[in-house]
PDB file of C-alpha atoms and ligand atoms in Angstrom:
ATOM      1  CA  MET A1184       0.000   0.000   0.000  1.00  0.00           C
ATOM      2  CA  GLU A1185       2.697   2.382   1.099  1.00  0.00           C
ATOM      3  CA  ASN A1186       4.694   1.450  -1.961  1.00  0.00           C
ATOM      4  CA  GLU A1187       1.812   2.102  -4.381  1.00  0.00           C
ATOM      5  CA  LYS A1188       1.358   5.628  -2.973  1.00  0.00           C
ATOM      6  CA  LEU A1189       5.005   6.372  -3.463  1.00  0.00           C
ATOM      7  CA  ILE A1190       4.904   5.227  -7.093  1.00  0.00           C
ATOM      8  CA  GLU A1191       1.822   7.338  -7.778  1.00  0.00           C
ATOM      9  CA  GLN A1192       3.533  10.401  -6.333  1.00  0.00           C
ATOM     10  CA  LYS A1193       6.557   9.781  -8.515  1.00  0.00           C
ATOM     11  CA  ILE A1194       4.411   9.564 -11.629  1.00  0.00           C
ATOM     12  CA  ARG A1195       2.599  12.808 -10.801  1.00  0.00           C
ATOM     13  CA  ARG A1196       5.910  14.539 -10.226  1.00  0.00           C
ATOM     14  CA  ARG A1197       7.213  13.363 -13.572  1.00  0.00           C
ATOM     15  CA  GLN A1198       4.085  14.475 -15.344  1.00  0.00           C
ATOM     16  CA  PHE A1199       4.408  17.885 -13.726  1.00  0.00           C
ATOM     17  CA  LEU A1200       8.079  18.188 -14.729  1.00  0.00           C
ATOM     18  CA  SER A1201       7.497  17.304 -18.350  1.00  0.00           C
ATOM     19  CA  PHE A1202       4.544  19.686 -18.492  1.00  0.00           C
ATOM     20  CA  ALA A1203       6.738  22.457 -17.033  1.00  0.00           C
ATOM     21  CA  ALA A1204       9.469  21.762 -19.590  1.00  0.00           C
ATOM     22  CA  PHE A1205       6.930  21.824 -22.392  1.00  0.00           C
ATOM     23  CA  ALA A1206       5.442  25.098 -21.172  1.00  0.00           C
ATOM     24  CA  GLY A1207       8.929  26.572 -20.907  1.00  0.00           C
ATOM     25  CA  LEU A1208       9.744  25.657 -24.484  1.00  0.00           C
ATOM     26  CA  GLY A1209       6.486  27.156 -25.662  1.00  0.00           C
ATOM     27  CA  ALA A1210       7.161  30.420 -23.853  1.00  0.00           C
ATOM     28  CA  THR A1211      10.638  30.602 -25.399  1.00  0.00           C
ATOM     29  CA  ALA A1212       9.205  30.098 -28.874  1.00  0.00           C
ATOM     30  CA  VAL A1213       6.590  32.810 -28.343  1.00  0.00           C
ATOM     31  CA  GLY A1214       9.304  35.114 -27.015  1.00  0.00           C
ATOM     32  CA  ALA A1215      11.564  34.492 -30.004  1.00  0.00           C
ATOM     33  CA  TRP A1216       8.721  35.054 -32.417  1.00  0.00           C
ATOM     34  CA  SER A1217       7.684  38.378 -30.897  1.00  0.00           C
ATOM     35  CA  LEU A1218      11.348  39.453 -30.877  1.00  0.00           C
ATOM     36  CA  PHE A1219      11.631  38.543 -34.539  1.00  0.00           C
ATOM     37  CA  ARG A1220       8.497  40.501 -35.361  1.00  0.00           C
ATOM     38  CA  LYS A1221       9.975  43.562 -33.714  1.00  0.00           C
ATOM     39  CA  LEU A1222      13.230  43.335 -35.691  1.00  0.00           C
ATOM     40  CA  PRO A1223      12.451  45.506 -38.727  1.00  0.00           C
ATOM     41  CA  THR A1224      11.447  48.447 -36.543  1.00  0.00           C
ATOM     42  CA  ASP A1225      14.726  48.687 -34.657  1.00  0.00           C
ATOM     43  CA  ASP A1226      17.153  48.137 -37.478  1.00  0.00           C
ATOM     44  CA  ASN A1227      19.999  50.354 -36.257  1.00  0.00           C
ATOM     45  CA  GLY A1228      18.630  53.613 -37.576  1.00  0.00           C
ATOM     46  CA  LEU A1229      17.454  52.473 -40.999  1.00  0.00           C
ATOM     47  CA  PRO A1230      13.970  51.143 -40.308  1.00  0.00           C
ATOM     48  CA  SER A1231      12.226  52.695 -43.300  1.00  0.00           C
ATOM     49  CA  LEU A1232      14.865  51.357 -45.654  1.00  0.00           C
ATOM     50  CA  THR A1233      14.349  47.803 -44.431  1.00  0.00           C
ATOM     51  CA  ARG A1234      10.616  48.130 -44.772  1.00  0.00           C
ATOM     52  CA  ARG A1235      10.884  49.596 -48.230  1.00  0.00           C
ATOM     53  CA  ILE A1236      13.026  46.705 -49.412  1.00  0.00           C
ATOM     54  CA  PHE A1237      10.638  44.149 -47.931  1.00  0.00           C
ATOM     55  CA  GLY A1238       7.725  46.010 -49.504  1.00  0.00           C
ATOM     56  CA  PHE A1239       9.430  46.043 -52.847  1.00  0.00           C
ATOM     57  CA  ASN A1240       9.995  42.287 -52.804  1.00  0.00           C
ATOM     58  CA  GLU A1241       6.333  41.768 -52.152  1.00  0.00           C
ATOM     59  CA  ASN A1242       5.327  44.034 -55.009  1.00  0.00           C
ATOM     60  CA  ILE A1243       7.542  42.809 -57.785  1.00  0.00           C
ATOM     61  CA  ASN A1244       6.767  39.652 -59.629  1.00  0.00           C
ATOM     62  CA  ASN A1245       9.451  37.335 -58.281  1.00  0.00           C
ATOM     63  CA  SER A1246       9.182  34.939 -61.168  1.00  0.00           C
ATOM     64  CA  ILE A1247      10.481  37.683 -63.455  1.00  0.00           C
ATOM     65  CA  PHE A1248      13.360  39.165 -61.494  1.00  0.00           C
ATOM     66  CA  SER A1249      14.594  37.424 -58.412  1.00  0.00           C
ATOM     67  CA  HIS A1250      16.093  39.965 -56.012  1.00  0.00           C
ATOM     68  CA  GLU A1251      17.206  37.651 -53.256  1.00  0.00           C
ATOM     69  CA  HIS A1252      20.758  38.916 -53.442  1.00  0.00           C
ATOM     70  CA  LEU A1253      20.896  42.267 -51.653  1.00  0.00           C
ATOM     71  CA  ALA A1254      24.161  44.034 -50.926  1.00  0.00           C
ATOM     72  CA  ALA A1255      24.840  44.332 -47.185  1.00  0.00           C
ATOM     73  CA  THR A1256      23.625  47.611 -45.664  1.00  0.00           C
ATOM     74  CA  TYR A1257      24.904  49.502 -42.614  1.00  0.00           C
ATOM     75  CA  PRO A1258      23.572  52.022 -40.094  1.00  0.00           C
ATOM     76  CA  VAL A1259      23.869  55.552 -41.508  1.00  0.00           C
ATOM     77  CA  THR A1260      25.982  56.477 -38.493  1.00  0.00           C
ATOM     78  CA  MET A1261      28.746  54.346 -40.008  1.00  0.00           C
ATOM     79  CA  ALA A1262      28.782  56.284 -43.295  1.00  0.00           C
ATOM     80  CA  SER A1263      31.805  58.355 -44.215  1.00  0.00           C
ATOM     81  CA  GLN A1264      31.135  62.093 -43.760  1.00  0.00           C
ATOM     82  CA  LYS A1265      33.590  63.008 -46.524  1.00  0.00           C
ATOM     83  CA  PRO A1266      33.742  60.114 -48.950  1.00  0.00           C
ATOM     84  CA  ARG A1267      36.697  59.835 -51.207  1.00  0.00           C
ATOM     85  CA  SER A1268      36.122  60.927 -54.798  1.00  0.00           C
ATOM     86  CA  ASN A1269      37.680  58.967 -57.623  1.00  0.00           C
ATOM     87  CA  GLY A1270      37.611  59.574 -61.388  1.00  0.00           C
ATOM     88  CA  ASP A1271      36.459  62.752 -63.128  1.00  0.00           C
ATOM     89  CA  VAL A1272      36.054  61.574 -66.701  1.00  0.00           C
ATOM     90  CA  GLY A1273      32.980  63.359 -68.056  1.00  0.00           C
ATOM     91  CA  LEU A1274      32.948  65.888 -65.197  1.00  0.00           C
ATOM     92  CA  THR A1275      35.446  68.421 -66.556  1.00  0.00           C
ATOM     93  CA  ASP A1276      33.359  70.219 -69.211  1.00  0.00           C
ATOM     94  CA  GLU A1277      33.625  73.889 -68.253  1.00  0.00           C
ATOM     95  CA  ASP A1278      30.448  74.842 -70.101  1.00  0.00           C
ATOM     96  CA  PHE A1279      28.355  72.432 -68.064  1.00  0.00           C
ATOM     97  CA  GLU A1280      25.710  74.111 -65.897  1.00  0.00           C
ATOM     98  CA  VAL A1281      23.805  72.108 -63.318  1.00  0.00           C
ATOM     99  CA  ASP A1282      20.809  74.465 -63.605  1.00  0.00           C
ATOM    100  CA  ASN A1283      20.375  73.771 -67.318  1.00  0.00           C
ATOM    101  CA  TRP A1284      20.712  70.036 -66.875  1.00  0.00           C
ATOM    102  CA  HIS A1285      18.081  67.596 -68.172  1.00  0.00           C
ATOM    103  CA  LEU A1286      18.199  63.837 -68.184  1.00  0.00           C
ATOM    104  CA  LYS A1287      17.691  62.746 -71.805  1.00  0.00           C
ATOM    105  CA  ILE A1288      16.225  59.334 -72.516  1.00  0.00           C
ATOM    106  CA  LYS A1289      16.258  57.984 -76.051  1.00  0.00           C
ATOM    107  CA  LEU A1290      12.959  56.364 -76.944  1.00  0.00           C
ATOM    108  CA  HIS A1291      12.713  53.497 -79.378  1.00  0.00           C
ATOM    109  CA  ASN A1292       9.070  52.637 -79.018  1.00  0.00           C
ATOM    110  CA  SER A1293       7.345  55.945 -79.668  1.00  0.00           C
ATOM    111  CA  ASP A1294       7.086  58.732 -82.242  1.00  0.00           C
ATOM    112  CA  GLN A1295       8.821  61.037 -79.862  1.00  0.00           C
ATOM    113  CA  THR A1296      12.585  60.484 -80.041  1.00  0.00           C
ATOM    114  CA  THR A1297      13.743  61.770 -76.664  1.00  0.00           C
ATOM    115  CA  LEU A1298      12.179  62.270 -73.283  1.00  0.00           C
ATOM    116  CA  GLU A1299      13.640  65.085 -71.183  1.00  0.00           C
ATOM    117  CA  VAL A1300      13.255  64.919 -67.438  1.00  0.00           C
ATOM    118  CA  THR A1301      14.269  67.548 -64.864  1.00  0.00           C
ATOM    119  CA  LEU A1302      15.655  66.983 -61.388  1.00  0.00           C
ATOM    120  CA  GLU A1303      12.372  68.296 -59.959  1.00  0.00           C
ATOM    121  CA  ASP A1304      10.492  65.595 -61.887  1.00  0.00           C
ATOM    122  CA  ILE A1305      12.811  62.934 -60.473  1.00  0.00           C
ATOM    123  CA  LYS A1306      12.498  64.249 -56.911  1.00  0.00           C
ATOM    124  CA  LYS A1307       8.717  63.853 -57.101  1.00  0.00           C
ATOM    125  CA  LEU A1308       9.105  60.067 -57.204  1.00  0.00           C
ATOM    126  CA  PRO A1309       9.427  58.071 -53.961  1.00  0.00           C
ATOM    127  CA  LYS A1310      12.806  58.477 -52.296  1.00  0.00           C
ATOM    128  CA  THR A1311      15.018  55.539 -51.388  1.00  0.00           C
ATOM    129  CA  GLU A1312      18.228  55.570 -49.376  1.00  0.00           C
ATOM    130  CA  VAL A1313      21.022  53.061 -49.265  1.00  0.00           C
ATOM    131  CA  CYS A1314      23.999  52.853 -46.918  1.00  0.00           C
ATOM    132  CA  PHE A1315      26.477  50.284 -48.187  1.00  0.00           C
ATOM    133  CA  ASP A1316      30.144  49.468 -48.687  1.00  0.00           C
ATOM    134  CA  PHE A1317      31.194  51.138 -51.946  1.00  0.00           C
ATOM    135  CA  LYS A1318      33.968  49.112 -53.589  1.00  0.00           C
ATOM    136  CA  CYS A1319      36.401  50.404 -56.186  1.00  0.00           C
ATOM    137  CA  ILE A1320      37.975  47.798 -58.441  1.00  0.00           C
ATOM    138  CA  GLU A1321      41.363  49.352 -57.588  1.00  0.00           C
ATOM    139  CA  GLY A1322      41.152  47.939 -54.066  1.00  0.00           C
ATOM    140  CA  TRP A1323      39.660  50.493 -51.666  1.00  0.00           C
ATOM    141  CA  ASP A1324      36.207  50.525 -50.126  1.00  0.00           C
ATOM    142  CA  GLU A1325      34.181  52.870 -47.977  1.00  0.00           C
ATOM    143  CA  ILE A1326      30.753  52.942 -46.312  1.00  0.00           C
ATOM    144  CA  VAL A1327      28.623  55.580 -48.032  1.00  0.00           C
ATOM    145  CA  HIS A1328      25.062  56.863 -47.650  1.00  0.00           C
ATOM    146  CA  TYR A1329      23.292  57.881 -50.866  1.00  0.00           C
ATOM    147  CA  GLY A1330      19.682  58.784 -51.602  1.00  0.00           C
ATOM    148  CA  GLY A1331      17.524  59.120 -54.691  1.00  0.00           C
ATOM    149  CA  VAL A1332      14.931  57.288 -56.731  1.00  0.00           C
ATOM    150  CA  ARG A1333      15.016  53.613 -57.509  1.00  0.00           C
ATOM    151  CA  LEU A1334      15.876  53.186 -61.177  1.00  0.00           C
ATOM    152  CA  PHE A1335      13.080  50.615 -61.316  1.00  0.00           C
ATOM    153  CA  ASP A1336      10.546  53.128 -59.920  1.00  0.00           C
ATOM    154  CA  PHE A1337      11.741  55.697 -62.458  1.00  0.00           C
ATOM    155  CA  LEU A1338      11.465  53.327 -65.423  1.00  0.00           C
ATOM    156  CA  GLN A1339       8.063  52.186 -64.280  1.00  0.00           C
ATOM    157  CA  HIS A1340       6.795  55.738 -63.813  1.00  0.00           C
ATOM    158  CA  TYR A1341       7.793  56.777 -67.350  1.00  0.00           C
ATOM    159  CA  ASN A1342       7.153  53.358 -68.867  1.00  0.00           C
ATOM    160  CA  LEU A1343      10.736  53.003 -70.092  1.00  0.00           C
ATOM    161  CA  GLY A1344      12.966  50.028 -70.812  1.00  0.00           C
ATOM    162  CA  VAL A1345      10.346  47.840 -72.457  1.00  0.00           C
ATOM    163  CA  ARG A1346      10.014  47.191 -76.168  1.00  0.00           C
ATOM    164  CA  GLN A1347       6.256  47.363 -76.554  1.00  0.00           C
ATOM    165  CA  GLY A1348       4.326  46.650 -73.417  1.00  0.00           C
ATOM    166  CA  LYS A1349       3.837  48.466 -70.190  1.00  0.00           C
ATOM    167  CA  THR A1350       6.239  48.215 -67.278  1.00  0.00           C
ATOM    168  CA  LYS A1351       3.296  48.495 -64.916  1.00  0.00           C
ATOM    169  CA  ASP A1352       0.803  45.713 -65.479  1.00  0.00           C
ATOM    170  CA  SER A1353       2.370  42.285 -65.062  1.00  0.00           C
ATOM    171  CA  PRO A1354       5.457  43.016 -67.145  1.00  0.00           C
ATOM    172  CA  ASP A1355       6.485  40.335 -69.593  1.00  0.00           C
ATOM    173  CA  PRO A1356      10.164  39.535 -68.827  1.00  0.00           C
ATOM    174  CA  LYS A1357      10.867  39.114 -72.519  1.00  0.00           C
ATOM    175  CA  ASP A1358       9.616  42.613 -73.288  1.00  0.00           C
ATOM    176  CA  TRP A1359      12.376  44.356 -71.324  1.00  0.00           C
ATOM    177  CA  TYR A1360      15.465  45.364 -73.298  1.00  0.00           C
ATOM    178  CA  ASN A1361      18.558  43.357 -72.357  1.00  0.00           C
ATOM    179  CA  TYR A1362      20.715  46.382 -71.526  1.00  0.00           C
ATOM    180  CA  ILE A1363      20.665  49.980 -70.440  1.00  0.00           C
ATOM    181  CA  SER A1364      23.328  52.530 -71.344  1.00  0.00           C
ATOM    182  CA  LEU A1365      24.191  55.583 -69.240  1.00  0.00           C
ATOM    183  CA  THR A1366      26.550  58.320 -70.391  1.00  0.00           C
ATOM    184  CA  THR A1367      27.785  61.676 -69.060  1.00  0.00           C
ATOM    185  CA  PRO A1368      26.348  64.800 -70.792  1.00  0.00           C
ATOM    186  CA  ASP A1369      29.583  65.175 -72.822  1.00  0.00           C
ATOM    187  CA  GLY A1370      29.679  61.426 -73.623  1.00  0.00           C
ATOM    188  CA  ALA A1371      33.198  61.037 -72.197  1.00  0.00           C
ATOM    189  CA  TYR A1372      32.297  58.380 -69.608  1.00  0.00           C
ATOM    190  CA  TYR A1373      29.813  55.651 -70.393  1.00  0.00           C
ATOM    191  CA  VAL A1374      28.537  52.509 -68.754  1.00  0.00           C
ATOM    192  CA  GLY A1375      26.509  49.527 -69.934  1.00  0.00           C
ATOM    193  CA  LEU A1376      24.402  47.493 -67.510  1.00  0.00           C
ATOM    194  CA  ASP A1377      22.464  44.270 -67.857  1.00  0.00           C
ATOM    195  CA  MET A1378      18.781  44.985 -67.227  1.00  0.00           C
ATOM    196  CA  LYS A1379      18.508  42.651 -64.251  1.00  0.00           C
ATOM    197  CA  SER A1380      21.143  44.626 -62.317  1.00  0.00           C
ATOM    198  CA  ALA A1381      19.543  47.887 -63.419  1.00  0.00           C
ATOM    199  CA  LEU A1382      16.184  46.785 -61.974  1.00  0.00           C
ATOM    200  CA  HIS A1383      17.720  45.618 -58.693  1.00  0.00           C
ATOM    201  CA  PRO A1384      15.929  47.273 -55.715  1.00  0.00           C
ATOM    202  CA  GLN A1385      19.165  48.881 -54.483  1.00  0.00           C
ATOM    203  CA  THR A1386      20.010  50.487 -57.847  1.00  0.00           C
ATOM    204  CA  ILE A1387      19.192  54.194 -57.633  1.00  0.00           C
ATOM    205  CA  LEU A1388      19.262  57.413 -59.612  1.00  0.00           C
ATOM    206  CA  CYS A1389      20.948  59.362 -56.889  1.00  0.00           C
ATOM    207  CA  TYR A1390      20.752  63.085 -56.057  1.00  0.00           C
ATOM    208  CA  GLU A1391      21.784  63.094 -52.388  1.00  0.00           C
ATOM    209  CA  LEU A1392      24.893  62.247 -50.398  1.00  0.00           C
ATOM    210  CA  ASN A1393      24.469  62.085 -46.593  1.00  0.00           C
ATOM    211  CA  GLY A1394      21.066  63.763 -46.954  1.00  0.00           C
ATOM    212  CA  LYS A1395      22.409  66.801 -48.854  1.00  0.00           C
ATOM    213  CA  ALA A1396      22.550  67.721 -52.557  1.00  0.00           C
ATOM    214  CA  LEU A1397      25.091  65.604 -54.426  1.00  0.00           C
ATOM    215  CA  PRO A1398      28.465  67.446 -54.593  1.00  0.00           C
ATOM    216  CA  ASP A1399      30.044  68.085 -58.034  1.00  0.00           C
ATOM    217  CA  GLU A1400      32.915  65.640 -57.511  1.00  0.00           C
ATOM    218  CA  HIS A1401      30.400  62.857 -56.789  1.00  0.00           C
ATOM    219  CA  GLY A1402      28.454  63.532 -59.970  1.00  0.00           C
ATOM    220  CA  ALA A1403      25.995  66.417 -59.457  1.00  0.00           C
ATOM    221  CA  PRO A1404      23.170  66.700 -60.161  1.00  0.00           C
ATOM    222  CA  LEU A1405      22.394  62.988 -60.703  1.00  0.00           C
ATOM    223  CA  ARG A1406      24.537  59.857 -60.567  1.00  0.00           C
ATOM    224  CA  LEU A1407      23.982  56.139 -60.598  1.00  0.00           C
ATOM    225  CA  ILE A1408      24.367  54.111 -57.404  1.00  0.00           C
ATOM    226  CA  ILE A1409      24.462  50.372 -57.979  1.00  0.00           C
ATOM    227  CA  PRO A1410      25.716  48.509 -54.880  1.00  0.00           C
ATOM    228  CA  VAL A1411      25.779  45.105 -56.615  1.00  0.00           C
ATOM    229  CA  LYS A1412      28.567  46.372 -58.931  1.00  0.00           C
ATOM    230  CA  TYR A1413      32.055  47.796 -58.497  1.00  0.00           C
ATOM    231  CA  GLY A1414      32.564  51.571 -58.453  1.00  0.00           C
ATOM    232  CA  VAL A1415      33.305  51.747 -62.196  1.00  0.00           C
ATOM    233  CA  LYS A1416      29.624  51.149 -62.996  1.00  0.00           C
ATOM    234  CA  ASN A1417      28.428  53.897 -60.616  1.00  0.00           C
ATOM    235  CA  LEU A1418      28.418  56.582 -63.305  1.00  0.00           C
ATOM    236  CA  LYS A1419      28.645  60.154 -62.029  1.00  0.00           C
ATOM    237  CA  ARG A1420      26.665  62.967 -63.717  1.00  0.00           C
ATOM    238  CA  ILE A1421      24.217  61.041 -65.870  1.00  0.00           C
ATOM    239  CA  GLY A1422      23.277  62.910 -69.040  1.00  0.00           C
ATOM    240  CA  ASN A1423      21.779  60.287 -71.312  1.00  0.00           C
ATOM    241  CA  ILE A1424      20.005  56.977 -71.004  1.00  0.00           C
ATOM    242  CA  GLU A1425      19.323  54.494 -73.784  1.00  0.00           C
ATOM    243  CA  PHE A1426      18.148  50.879 -74.069  1.00  0.00           C
ATOM    244  CA  SER A1427      19.444  48.081 -76.286  1.00  0.00           C
ATOM    245  CA  ASP A1428      19.579  44.342 -76.766  1.00  0.00           C
ATOM    246  CA  THR A1429      23.330  44.174 -77.379  1.00  0.00           C
ATOM    247  CA  PRO A1430      25.894  45.297 -74.747  1.00  0.00           C
ATOM    248  CA  PRO A1431      26.359  49.090 -74.885  1.00  0.00           C
ATOM    249  CA  ASN A1432      29.853  50.609 -75.025  1.00  0.00           C
ATOM    250  CA  ASP A1433      31.514  50.638 -71.642  1.00  0.00           C
ATOM    251  CA  TYR A1434      34.448  52.916 -70.771  1.00  0.00           C
ATOM    252  CA  TRP A1435      36.365  50.592 -68.449  1.00  0.00           C
ATOM    253  CA  HIS A1436      35.506  47.457 -70.396  1.00  0.00           C
ATOM    254  CA  GLU A1437      37.215  49.053 -73.384  1.00  0.00           C
ATOM    255  CA  ARG A1438      40.259  49.497 -71.124  1.00  0.00           C
ATOM    256  CA  GLY A1439      40.485  45.839 -70.163  1.00  0.00           C
ATOM    257  CA  TYR A1440      38.112  45.395 -67.214  1.00  0.00           C
ATOM    258  CA  ILE A1441      35.471  42.692 -67.124  1.00  0.00           C
ATOM    259  CA  TYR A1442      32.163  43.986 -68.541  1.00  0.00           C
ATOM    260  CA  ASP A1443      29.901  42.914 -65.671  1.00  0.00           C
ATOM    261  CA  ALA A1444      32.068  44.355 -62.852  1.00  0.00           C
ATOM    262  CA  ALA A1445      29.701  42.449 -60.532  1.00  0.00           C
ATOM    263  CA  LEU A1446      30.395  41.897 -56.847  1.00  0.00           C
TER     264      LEU A1446
HETATM  265  N1  MTE B 487      31.549  60.266 -64.846  1.00  0.00           N
HETATM  266  C1  MTE B 487      32.345  59.448 -64.173  1.00  0.00           C
HETATM  267  N2  MTE B 487      31.811  58.534 -63.329  1.00  0.00           N
HETATM  268  C2  MTE B 487      32.609  57.678 -62.644  1.00  0.00           C
HETATM  269  C3  MTE B 487      34.025  57.707 -62.812  1.00  0.00           C
HETATM  270  C4  MTE B 487      34.561  58.663 -63.715  1.00  0.00           C
HETATM  271  O1  MTE B 487      35.774  58.773 -63.940  1.00  0.00           O
HETATM  272  N3  MTE B 487      33.695  59.522 -64.371  1.00  0.00           N
HETATM  273  N4  MTE B 487      34.810  56.828 -62.111  1.00  0.00           N
HETATM  274  C5  MTE B 487      34.171  55.633 -61.543  1.00  0.00           C
HETATM  275  C6  MTE B 487      34.978  54.963 -60.537  1.00  0.00           C
HETATM  276  S1  MTE B 487      36.275  54.052 -61.087  1.00  0.00           S
HETATM  277  C7  MTE B 487      34.662  54.986 -59.206  1.00  0.00           C
HETATM  278  S2  MTE B 487      35.514  54.059 -58.073  1.00  0.00           S
HETATM  279  C8  MTE B 487      33.542  55.795 -58.709  1.00  0.00           C
HETATM  280  C9  MTE B 487      33.971  56.705 -57.567  1.00  0.00           C
HETATM  281  O2  MTE B 487      32.872  57.406 -57.068  1.00  0.00           O
HETATM  282  P1  MTE B 487      33.082  58.568 -56.051  1.00  0.00           P
HETATM  283  O3  MTE B 487      34.039  59.547 -56.657  1.00  0.00           O
HETATM  284  O4  MTE B 487      31.754  59.171 -55.789  1.00  0.00           O
HETATM  285  O5  MTE B 487      33.672  57.943 -54.813  1.00  0.00           O
HETATM  286  O6  MTE B 487      32.972  56.604 -59.718  1.00  0.00           O
HETATM  287  C10 MTE B 487      32.813  55.940 -60.952  1.00  0.00           C
HETATM  288  N5  MTE B 487      32.037  56.793 -61.814  1.00  0.00           N
HETATM  289 MO1   MO B 488      36.912  52.710 -59.315  1.00  0.00          MO
END
C-alpha cells in the first residue's frame, strides 16, 4: 500500500516536470517570435529602408526578377562624412551648368525620339536611401550613404525600358530590353548594364549624399548608385540613357576590365 502511494507520487511529479518543460519551451518560442516581429522596426537607424526593401519584394513579380541577393547595408551612423572621390572623366566640361541640366532618354518605341526629365520631376518620385560598402575595383572601399529614386521606380513611372508593353501591369520579362546605357552629358564616360542589375531594388538614380545635394565631384546633379557592382559602374553625372539588346559601349571594359564588374 505504502509502496503504491510512493509510485503514484513519482508519476505525478514526472508528469508535472514534463509539463513544465513543455510550457517553458512554448514560452521561449513565443518570445523568439515576438522578438523577430519587432526586428524591422529597430534596425539600427534604418527602419524605413528595411521596410521599403521588404515592400518592394512583395510588389515585384518574383518569377520575373529574383532579387534575393541584396548588398549588405549599414547604419547611416557608419557612413563616411567626406567620402573619397575617384575619377572625373565626363565631369570636366567647363560649359556644363547644373541648372540647365536635363536627363535625356532615347525612346525606341514611340514617335517622340527623346524624353527630357528635370531633377524636380525625379524628386517627385518616392525616395530611397542606401547605406552600403562602396567598392572600387582598384582595391579600396568605404561605407557611403546615398539617396535618390530607384531606377526601377523611375522606369516604371515613365514606362521606359520595355520594347512594346507596359512596365506596370504584369510586365512580360521578354519585353524588357537586355541592356541599359548611361553616359555623361559630354559622352566622355559611359557605362553599360544588364537589365537585371539595373532593376535591382538597391540600384538608384541618386541626387543626395548624406542627406544633402550631391556634390560636383560625386556627380551632381544625378549619378547612378548600384551597390551590386564595383565603383566603375556607378556613373557620375548622368546625361543620357538608352536601351538596347546588345551590350552598350563601356568605358572601363574598353580598357580591359570585365564587362559585368559584378560583386
Ligand atoms: N563620370 C564618371 N563617373 C565615374 C568615374 C569617372 O571617372 N567619371 N569613375 C568611376 C569609378 S572608377 C569609381 S571608383 C567611382 C567613384 O565614385 P566617387 O568619386 O563618388 O567615390 O565613380 C565611378 N564613376
Ligand atoms: Mo573605381
